[in-house]
Short mmCIF file of C-alpha atoms and ligand atoms in Angstrom, two decimals:
data_model
loop_
_atom_site.label_atom_id
_atom_site.label_comp_id
_atom_site.label_asym_id
_atom_site.label_seq_id
_atom_site.Cartn_x
_atom_site.Cartn_y
_atom_site.Cartn_z
CA UNK A 1 17.52 218.20 66.92
CA UNK A 2 20.04 220.44 65.18
CA UNK A 3 22.39 218.44 62.90
CA UNK A 4 26.12 218.03 63.43
CA UNK A 5 27.30 220.19 60.55
CA UNK A 6 30.57 219.36 58.77
CA UNK A 7 29.93 221.32 55.56
CA UNK A 8 32.96 222.74 53.75
CA UNK A 9 31.43 226.17 53.31
CA UNK A 10 29.41 228.14 53.97
CA UNK A 11 30.54 226.89 57.33
CA UNK A 12 28.99 226.33 60.72
CA UNK A 13 28.41 229.46 62.82
CA UNK A 14 28.49 229.54 66.60
CA UNK A 15 25.00 230.20 68.10
CA UNK A 16 26.47 233.20 69.98
CA UNK A 17 27.39 234.78 66.62
CA UNK A 18 23.88 234.24 65.26
CA UNK A 19 22.33 235.70 68.43
CA UNK A 20 24.61 238.72 68.21
CA UNK A 21 23.60 239.16 64.54
CA UNK A 22 19.91 238.99 65.48
CA UNK A 23 20.46 241.69 68.10
CA UNK A 24 22.53 243.83 65.74
CA UNK A 25 19.85 243.70 63.05
CA UNK A 26 16.84 244.37 65.24
CA UNK A 27 15.14 247.43 63.75
CA UNK A 28 12.10 247.65 65.99
CA UNK A 29 13.00 251.09 67.36
CA UNK A 30 15.70 252.33 65.01
CA UNK A 31 17.24 251.63 61.62
CA UNK A 32 19.48 248.59 61.44
CA UNK A 33 22.96 248.97 60.01
CA UNK A 34 21.82 247.29 56.78
CA UNK A 35 19.46 250.20 56.10
CA UNK A 36 22.03 252.92 56.67
CA UNK A 37 24.21 254.70 54.13
CA UNK A 38 27.73 253.40 53.83
CA UNK A 39 28.84 257.05 53.96
CA UNK A 40 27.40 257.39 57.46
CA UNK A 41 29.30 256.97 60.70
CA UNK A 42 27.72 253.61 61.71
CA UNK A 43 29.01 251.72 58.66
CA UNK A 44 32.31 253.60 58.67
CA UNK A 45 32.79 252.66 62.34
CA UNK A 46 31.94 249.00 61.63
CA UNK A 47 34.56 248.87 58.88
CA UNK A 48 37.27 250.61 60.86
CA UNK A 49 36.64 248.50 64.00
CA UNK A 50 36.72 245.27 61.98
CA UNK A 51 39.96 246.31 60.32
CA UNK A 52 41.58 247.20 63.67
CA UNK A 53 40.56 243.85 65.15
CA UNK A 54 42.03 242.00 62.18
CA UNK A 55 45.22 244.05 62.38
CA UNK A 56 45.59 243.24 66.04
CA UNK A 57 44.85 239.51 65.67
CA UNK A 58 47.23 239.19 62.73
CA UNK A 59 49.82 241.55 64.21
CA UNK A 60 49.90 243.65 61.08
CA UNK A 61 51.59 247.02 61.02
CA UNK A 62 50.46 250.12 59.14
CA UNK A 63 52.46 248.79 56.17
CA UNK A 64 49.34 246.85 55.19
CA UNK A 65 45.98 247.86 53.76
CA UNK A 66 42.85 245.86 54.51
CA UNK A 67 40.00 245.69 52.02
CA UNK A 68 36.53 244.15 52.06
CA UNK A 69 35.48 243.44 48.50
CA UNK A 70 32.70 241.69 46.60
CA UNK A 71 33.19 238.80 44.18
CA UNK A 72 34.43 236.04 46.49
CA UNK A 73 37.91 234.57 46.51
CA UNK A 74 37.55 233.73 42.85
CA UNK A 75 37.52 237.36 41.76
CA UNK A 76 40.97 237.61 43.35
CA UNK A 77 42.11 234.97 40.85
CA UNK A 78 42.08 237.73 38.23
CA UNK A 79 42.70 240.83 40.40
CA UNK A 80 46.03 239.44 41.61
CA UNK A 81 47.57 238.82 38.15
CA UNK A 82 46.17 242.10 36.82
CA UNK A 83 47.79 244.13 39.58
CA UNK A 84 50.73 242.47 41.33
CA UNK A 85 54.38 242.48 40.23
CA UNK A 86 53.37 242.60 36.59
CA UNK A 87 56.87 243.09 35.20
CA UNK A 88 57.81 239.43 35.71
CA UNK A 89 55.94 236.22 35.25
CA UNK A 90 53.46 234.95 37.81
CA UNK A 91 54.40 231.70 39.60
CA UNK A 92 51.93 229.17 41.00
CA UNK A 93 52.13 226.11 43.21
CA UNK A 94 49.48 223.69 42.01
CA UNK A 95 48.04 221.88 45.01
CA UNK A 96 44.65 221.03 43.56
CA UNK A 97 41.34 222.45 42.41
CA UNK A 98 41.34 226.00 43.79
CA UNK A 99 45.00 226.63 43.06
CA UNK A 100 44.53 225.20 39.55
CA UNK A 101 41.66 227.60 38.98
CA UNK A 102 43.81 230.50 40.22
CA UNK A 103 46.54 229.57 37.74
CA UNK A 104 44.13 229.12 34.84
CA UNK A 105 42.80 232.63 35.39
CA UNK A 106 46.28 234.13 35.54
CA UNK A 107 47.20 232.50 32.21
CA UNK A 108 44.42 234.53 30.58
CA UNK A 109 46.03 237.73 31.79
CA UNK A 110 49.83 237.43 31.73
CA UNK A 111 52.82 235.17 31.46
CA UNK A 112 52.26 232.56 34.21
CA UNK A 113 53.81 229.27 35.15
CA UNK A 114 53.37 226.39 37.57
CA UNK A 115 56.65 225.95 39.40
CA UNK A 116 55.64 222.98 41.58
CA UNK A 117 52.72 220.60 41.60
CA UNK A 118 51.37 217.61 43.49
CA UNK A 119 49.18 216.49 40.57
CA UNK A 120 51.37 213.35 40.20
CA UNK A 121 49.87 211.92 43.41
CA UNK A 122 46.31 213.21 43.11
CA UNK A 123 47.18 216.29 45.20
CA UNK A 124 47.74 214.26 48.35
CA UNK A 125 50.76 216.31 49.44
CA UNK A 126 52.33 219.78 49.42
CA UNK A 127 55.34 220.10 47.09
CA UNK A 128 58.52 220.93 49.03
CA UNK A 129 60.96 221.70 46.21
CA UNK A 130 60.34 225.10 44.65
CA UNK A 131 62.07 226.28 41.58
CA UNK A 132 61.48 229.99 42.08
CA UNK A 133 63.97 232.78 41.48
CA UNK A 134 62.04 235.23 43.67
CA UNK A 135 60.90 237.31 40.68
CA UNK A 136 57.26 238.23 40.07
CA UNK A 137 55.08 236.71 42.75
CA UNK A 138 54.49 233.22 44.07
CA UNK A 139 50.85 232.18 44.56
CA UNK A 140 50.01 229.49 47.10
CA UNK A 141 46.74 228.11 48.45
CA UNK A 142 47.53 227.62 52.11
CA UNK A 143 44.76 225.08 52.68
CA UNK A 144 43.36 222.85 49.98
CA UNK A 145 39.73 222.57 50.92
CA UNK A 146 38.91 219.71 48.55
CA UNK A 147 41.99 217.52 49.00
CA UNK A 148 42.60 218.14 52.70
CA UNK A 149 46.22 219.25 52.53
CA UNK A 150 47.70 222.35 54.16
CA UNK A 151 50.98 224.26 54.05
CA UNK A 152 52.77 224.05 57.39
CA UNK A 153 55.96 225.75 56.24
CA UNK A 154 56.24 229.23 54.80
CA UNK A 155 59.95 229.54 54.09
CA UNK A 156 59.06 230.66 50.57
CA UNK A 157 58.04 234.06 51.97
CA UNK A 158 61.71 234.92 52.51
CA UNK A 159 62.37 234.61 48.76
CA UNK A 160 60.04 237.27 47.34
CA UNK A 161 56.41 238.37 47.15
CA UNK A 162 54.08 235.57 48.19
CA UNK A 163 50.34 235.82 47.51
CA UNK A 164 48.22 233.44 49.57
CA UNK A 165 44.66 232.23 49.10
CA UNK A 166 43.72 231.57 52.75
CA UNK A 167 40.00 231.09 52.07
CA UNK A 168 39.69 227.88 54.04
CA UNK A 169 42.18 228.40 56.88
CA UNK A 170 42.32 232.12 57.56
CA UNK A 171 42.80 232.82 61.28
CA UNK A 172 42.77 229.13 62.19
CA UNK A 173 46.31 229.24 63.56
CA UNK A 174 49.11 231.62 64.51
CA UNK A 175 51.16 232.64 61.50
CA UNK A 176 53.57 235.32 60.48
CA UNK A 177 50.96 237.11 58.38
CA UNK A 178 53.34 240.05 57.84
CA UNK A 179 55.56 237.84 55.70
CA UNK A 180 53.02 237.74 52.87
CA UNK A 181 52.66 240.34 50.13
CA UNK A 182 48.97 239.73 49.67
CA UNK A 183 46.44 237.54 51.48
CA UNK A 184 42.89 236.93 50.33
CA UNK A 185 40.02 234.88 51.69
CA UNK A 186 36.29 234.57 51.12
CA UNK A 187 34.61 235.32 54.45
CA UNK A 188 32.25 232.34 54.43
CA UNK A 189 34.35 229.78 56.29
CA UNK A 190 36.29 231.09 59.28
CA UNK A 191 35.09 234.69 59.10
CA UNK A 192 31.33 234.57 58.83
CA UNK A 193 29.19 234.49 55.71
CA UNK A 194 29.47 234.60 51.93
CA UNK A 195 29.22 237.95 50.17
CA UNK A 196 32.51 239.49 51.21
CA UNK A 197 36.20 238.89 50.57
CA UNK A 198 39.02 239.96 52.80
CA UNK A 199 42.12 241.27 51.00
CA UNK A 200 45.26 242.27 52.89
CA UNK A 201 47.93 243.91 50.81
CA UNK A 202 51.36 245.30 51.54
CA UNK A 203 51.33 249.02 50.75
CA UNK A 204 54.60 248.89 48.80
CA UNK A 205 52.93 246.61 46.23
CA UNK A 206 50.47 249.38 45.45
CA UNK A 207 53.15 251.81 44.33
CA UNK A 208 53.58 250.71 40.76
CA UNK A 209 50.23 249.33 39.63
CA UNK A 210 49.32 249.10 35.94
CA UNK A 211 46.15 250.67 34.54
CA UNK A 212 43.26 248.26 34.99
CA UNK A 213 39.50 248.89 35.20
CA UNK A 214 38.64 250.53 38.51
CA UNK A 215 36.66 247.67 40.04
CA UNK A 216 39.67 245.40 39.49
CA UNK A 217 42.18 247.94 40.72
CA UNK A 218 43.47 247.55 44.30
CA UNK A 219 44.64 251.14 44.46
CA UNK A 220 41.16 252.44 43.65
CA UNK A 221 39.65 250.24 46.36
CA UNK A 222 42.24 251.43 48.87
CA UNK A 223 41.71 255.08 47.90
CA UNK A 224 37.98 254.63 48.45
CA UNK A 225 38.34 252.67 51.69
CA UNK A 226 36.57 249.56 50.28
CA UNK A 227 33.66 251.77 49.25
CA UNK A 228 34.26 252.24 45.55
CA UNK A 229 30.76 250.85 45.20
CA UNK A 230 28.17 249.91 47.82
CA UNK A 231 30.14 247.60 50.13
CA UNK A 232 29.13 244.17 51.54
CA UNK A 233 27.98 245.53 54.91
CA UNK A 234 26.24 242.36 56.11
CA UNK A 235 29.31 240.20 55.42
CA UNK A 236 31.54 242.69 57.27
CA UNK A 237 29.11 242.83 60.20
CA UNK A 238 29.22 239.03 60.45
CA UNK A 239 33.02 239.11 60.23
CA UNK A 240 33.13 241.58 63.14
CA UNK A 241 30.81 239.38 65.21
CA UNK A 242 32.99 236.33 64.51
CA UNK A 243 36.07 238.31 65.58
CA UNK A 244 34.25 239.31 68.81
CA UNK A 245 33.52 235.61 69.36
CA UNK A 246 37.15 234.71 68.72
CA UNK A 247 38.29 237.25 71.30
CA UNK A 248 35.89 235.79 73.88
CA UNK A 249 37.15 232.29 73.09
CA UNK A 250 40.69 233.38 74.00
CA UNK A 251 42.07 234.63 70.68
CA UNK A 252 44.12 232.93 68.01
CA UNK A 253 46.21 230.72 70.32
CA UNK A 254 43.13 229.22 71.95
CA UNK A 255 41.47 228.73 68.56
CA UNK A 256 44.58 227.04 67.16
CA UNK A 257 44.87 224.73 70.16
CA UNK A 258 41.27 223.67 69.79
CA UNK A 259 41.70 223.13 66.03
CA UNK A 260 44.70 220.90 66.73
CA UNK A 261 42.75 218.92 69.29
CA UNK A 262 39.77 218.43 66.96
CA UNK A 263 41.83 217.32 63.97
CA UNK A 264 44.09 215.06 66.09
CA UNK A 265 41.03 213.28 67.47
CA UNK A 266 39.65 212.62 64.00
CA UNK A 267 42.96 211.65 62.37
CA UNK A 268 43.59 209.28 65.24
CA UNK A 269 40.26 207.55 64.54
CA UNK A 270 41.05 207.34 60.81
CA UNK A 271 44.50 205.86 61.49
CA UNK A 272 43.45 203.45 64.20
CA UNK A 273 40.19 202.08 62.77
CA UNK A 274 40.50 199.48 60.00
CA UNK A 275 37.39 200.69 58.22
CA UNK A 276 38.93 204.05 57.26
CA UNK A 277 41.86 205.38 55.30
CA UNK A 278 43.14 208.97 55.22
CA UNK A 279 43.80 210.67 51.89
CA UNK A 280 46.51 213.27 52.54
CA UNK A 281 50.12 212.45 53.42
CA UNK A 282 50.53 212.74 57.17
CA UNK A 283 52.93 215.69 57.34
CA UNK A 284 50.70 217.78 55.04
CA UNK A 285 47.36 217.01 56.61
CA UNK A 286 44.92 219.85 57.00
CA UNK A 287 43.59 220.94 60.37
CA UNK A 288 40.51 222.31 58.63
CA UNK A 289 39.38 219.73 56.05
CA UNK A 290 39.95 216.09 56.94
CA UNK A 291 39.62 213.84 53.87
CA UNK A 292 39.25 210.07 54.06
CA UNK A 293 37.57 207.08 52.48
CA UNK A 294 36.28 203.67 53.47
CA UNK A 295 38.65 200.77 52.96
CA UNK A 296 35.72 198.82 51.59
CA UNK A 297 33.80 201.14 49.27
CA UNK A 298 30.90 198.66 49.04
CA UNK A 299 30.01 199.71 52.62
CA UNK A 300 29.46 203.38 51.68
CA UNK A 301 25.69 203.02 51.62
CA UNK A 302 25.59 201.66 55.17
CA UNK A 303 28.02 204.34 56.41
CA UNK A 304 25.89 207.05 54.78
CA UNK A 305 22.77 205.59 56.41
CA UNK A 306 24.45 205.56 59.81
CA UNK A 307 25.54 209.18 59.37
CA UNK A 308 21.94 210.10 58.61
CA UNK A 309 20.63 208.20 61.64
CA UNK A 310 23.22 209.93 63.81
CA UNK A 311 22.22 213.38 62.52
CA UNK A 312 25.54 214.13 60.81
CA UNK A 313 25.47 216.25 57.65
CA UNK A 314 28.00 217.67 55.17
CA UNK A 315 30.45 214.77 55.32
CA UNK A 316 30.47 213.89 51.62
CA UNK A 317 33.70 214.57 49.78
CA UNK A 318 33.64 217.26 47.08
CA UNK A 319 31.63 216.13 44.02
CA UNK A 320 34.87 216.07 41.98
CA UNK A 321 36.61 213.76 44.42
CA UNK A 322 34.21 211.45 46.26
CA UNK A 323 35.04 209.82 49.58
CA UNK A 324 34.45 211.79 52.78
CA UNK A 325 35.54 215.16 54.11
CA UNK A 326 34.94 216.58 57.57
CA UNK A 327 35.40 220.34 57.70
CA UNK A 328 36.48 221.42 61.16
CA UNK A 329 36.37 225.20 60.83
CA UNK A 330 37.00 227.45 63.83
CA UNK A 331 33.40 227.58 65.00
CA UNK A 332 32.85 223.80 64.91
CA UNK A 333 32.80 222.65 68.54
CA UNK A 334 34.93 219.75 69.82
CA UNK A 335 31.71 217.90 70.75
CA UNK A 336 30.86 217.56 67.04
CA UNK A 337 34.14 215.76 66.38
CA UNK A 338 33.64 213.58 69.46
CA UNK A 339 30.22 212.57 68.13
CA UNK A 340 31.62 211.79 64.66
CA UNK A 341 34.42 209.68 66.11
CA UNK A 342 31.93 207.76 68.25
CA UNK A 343 29.88 207.03 65.11
CA UNK A 344 33.00 205.95 63.19
CA UNK A 345 33.91 203.54 66.00
CA UNK A 346 30.39 202.14 65.94
CA UNK A 347 30.60 201.67 62.16
CA UNK A 348 33.92 199.90 62.37
CA UNK A 349 32.39 197.35 64.75
CA UNK A 350 29.34 196.71 62.58
N1 LIG B 1 39.84 229.14 47.34
C1 LIG B 1 39.61 228.18 48.26
C2 LIG B 1 40.78 227.59 48.99
C3 LIG B 1 38.32 227.75 48.53
O1 LIG B 1 38.09 226.80 49.44
C4 LIG B 1 37.23 228.35 47.83
C5 LIG B 1 35.79 227.98 48.12
N2 LIG B 1 35.54 226.79 48.67
C6 LIG B 1 37.52 229.32 46.86
C7 LIG B 1 38.83 229.70 46.66
C8 LIG B 1 36.42 229.99 46.10
O2 LIG B 1 35.79 230.90 46.97
P1 LIG B 1 34.59 231.83 46.58
O3 LIG B 1 33.39 230.96 46.51
O4 LIG B 1 34.56 232.83 47.71
O5 LIG B 1 34.92 232.49 45.27
#
């Protein structure tokens, strides 16, 4: 039987998406899209349709450019500081591993500072006090995949240019996406598979870019419509199929409601069962990555064994952190969470 898959990424894919991909790639009677030139109309149409669907879902106007790039979210850790608001220093909120890595990359490139951090409490919360004068840009990681915290307030976007790494919560909830200067996300969690990165950038930020090598230059990628080199067609195809699936599921509101239901069910089990303890502070808990541990760590072996017997995989916390983490990305069905909660209840009675 297929396992209940709680991996943090690459994430679970709905069977309907995989079936659609199989159909899209069938080349029995004709070439598949993967064999076609990216200069041809099939690939061009795929890219423009995917962009229009994203624009509609995120309610973005023509003031934004959408790019599909290689290199994962981590390449954006250097592209952002190379290109954006370079006349002032770059400002970072340090909310754990991925945001720390973003900052460390920026330091190599320009004057950069951390203006708020939750390192003092092992990244269990989102800092609320920002000491930002609105100059340069502010970089945030909207969902902290490893620690299980998430921004639920975006007032900072009224102060200046905010750059957001949304790799692990993109399109998981309704948001005012227009308020951000730049959004980036690897596609492998809520938008399909690894191999492509979505970058959304406000056109006005492109006006005054410094000279940087072309593959790192947003303006060059925009000018070439994401085809400065051979683009990640498979990743974009998967993204389009996931967006089709989202539409059929009822769009962003329906997805958000289901995400709330799934995470509430699991947090309720963590809070109500003595055997478990949540990691993140309640008001900053993530709807995507639920982190917790056992109150009695000597029982980990028996919990792990039970998970195995119950066909649950991907529940280990990140190797840097330990404990447990259930990733509840968009395509994870409610039934998976119900099964996990049932197993947790069983464990707490053992
Ligand atoms: N940022 C966040 C929030 C992530 O969760 C990850 C991957 N788990 C990354 C960045 C790195 O992404 P990539 O592997 O696409 O470079």
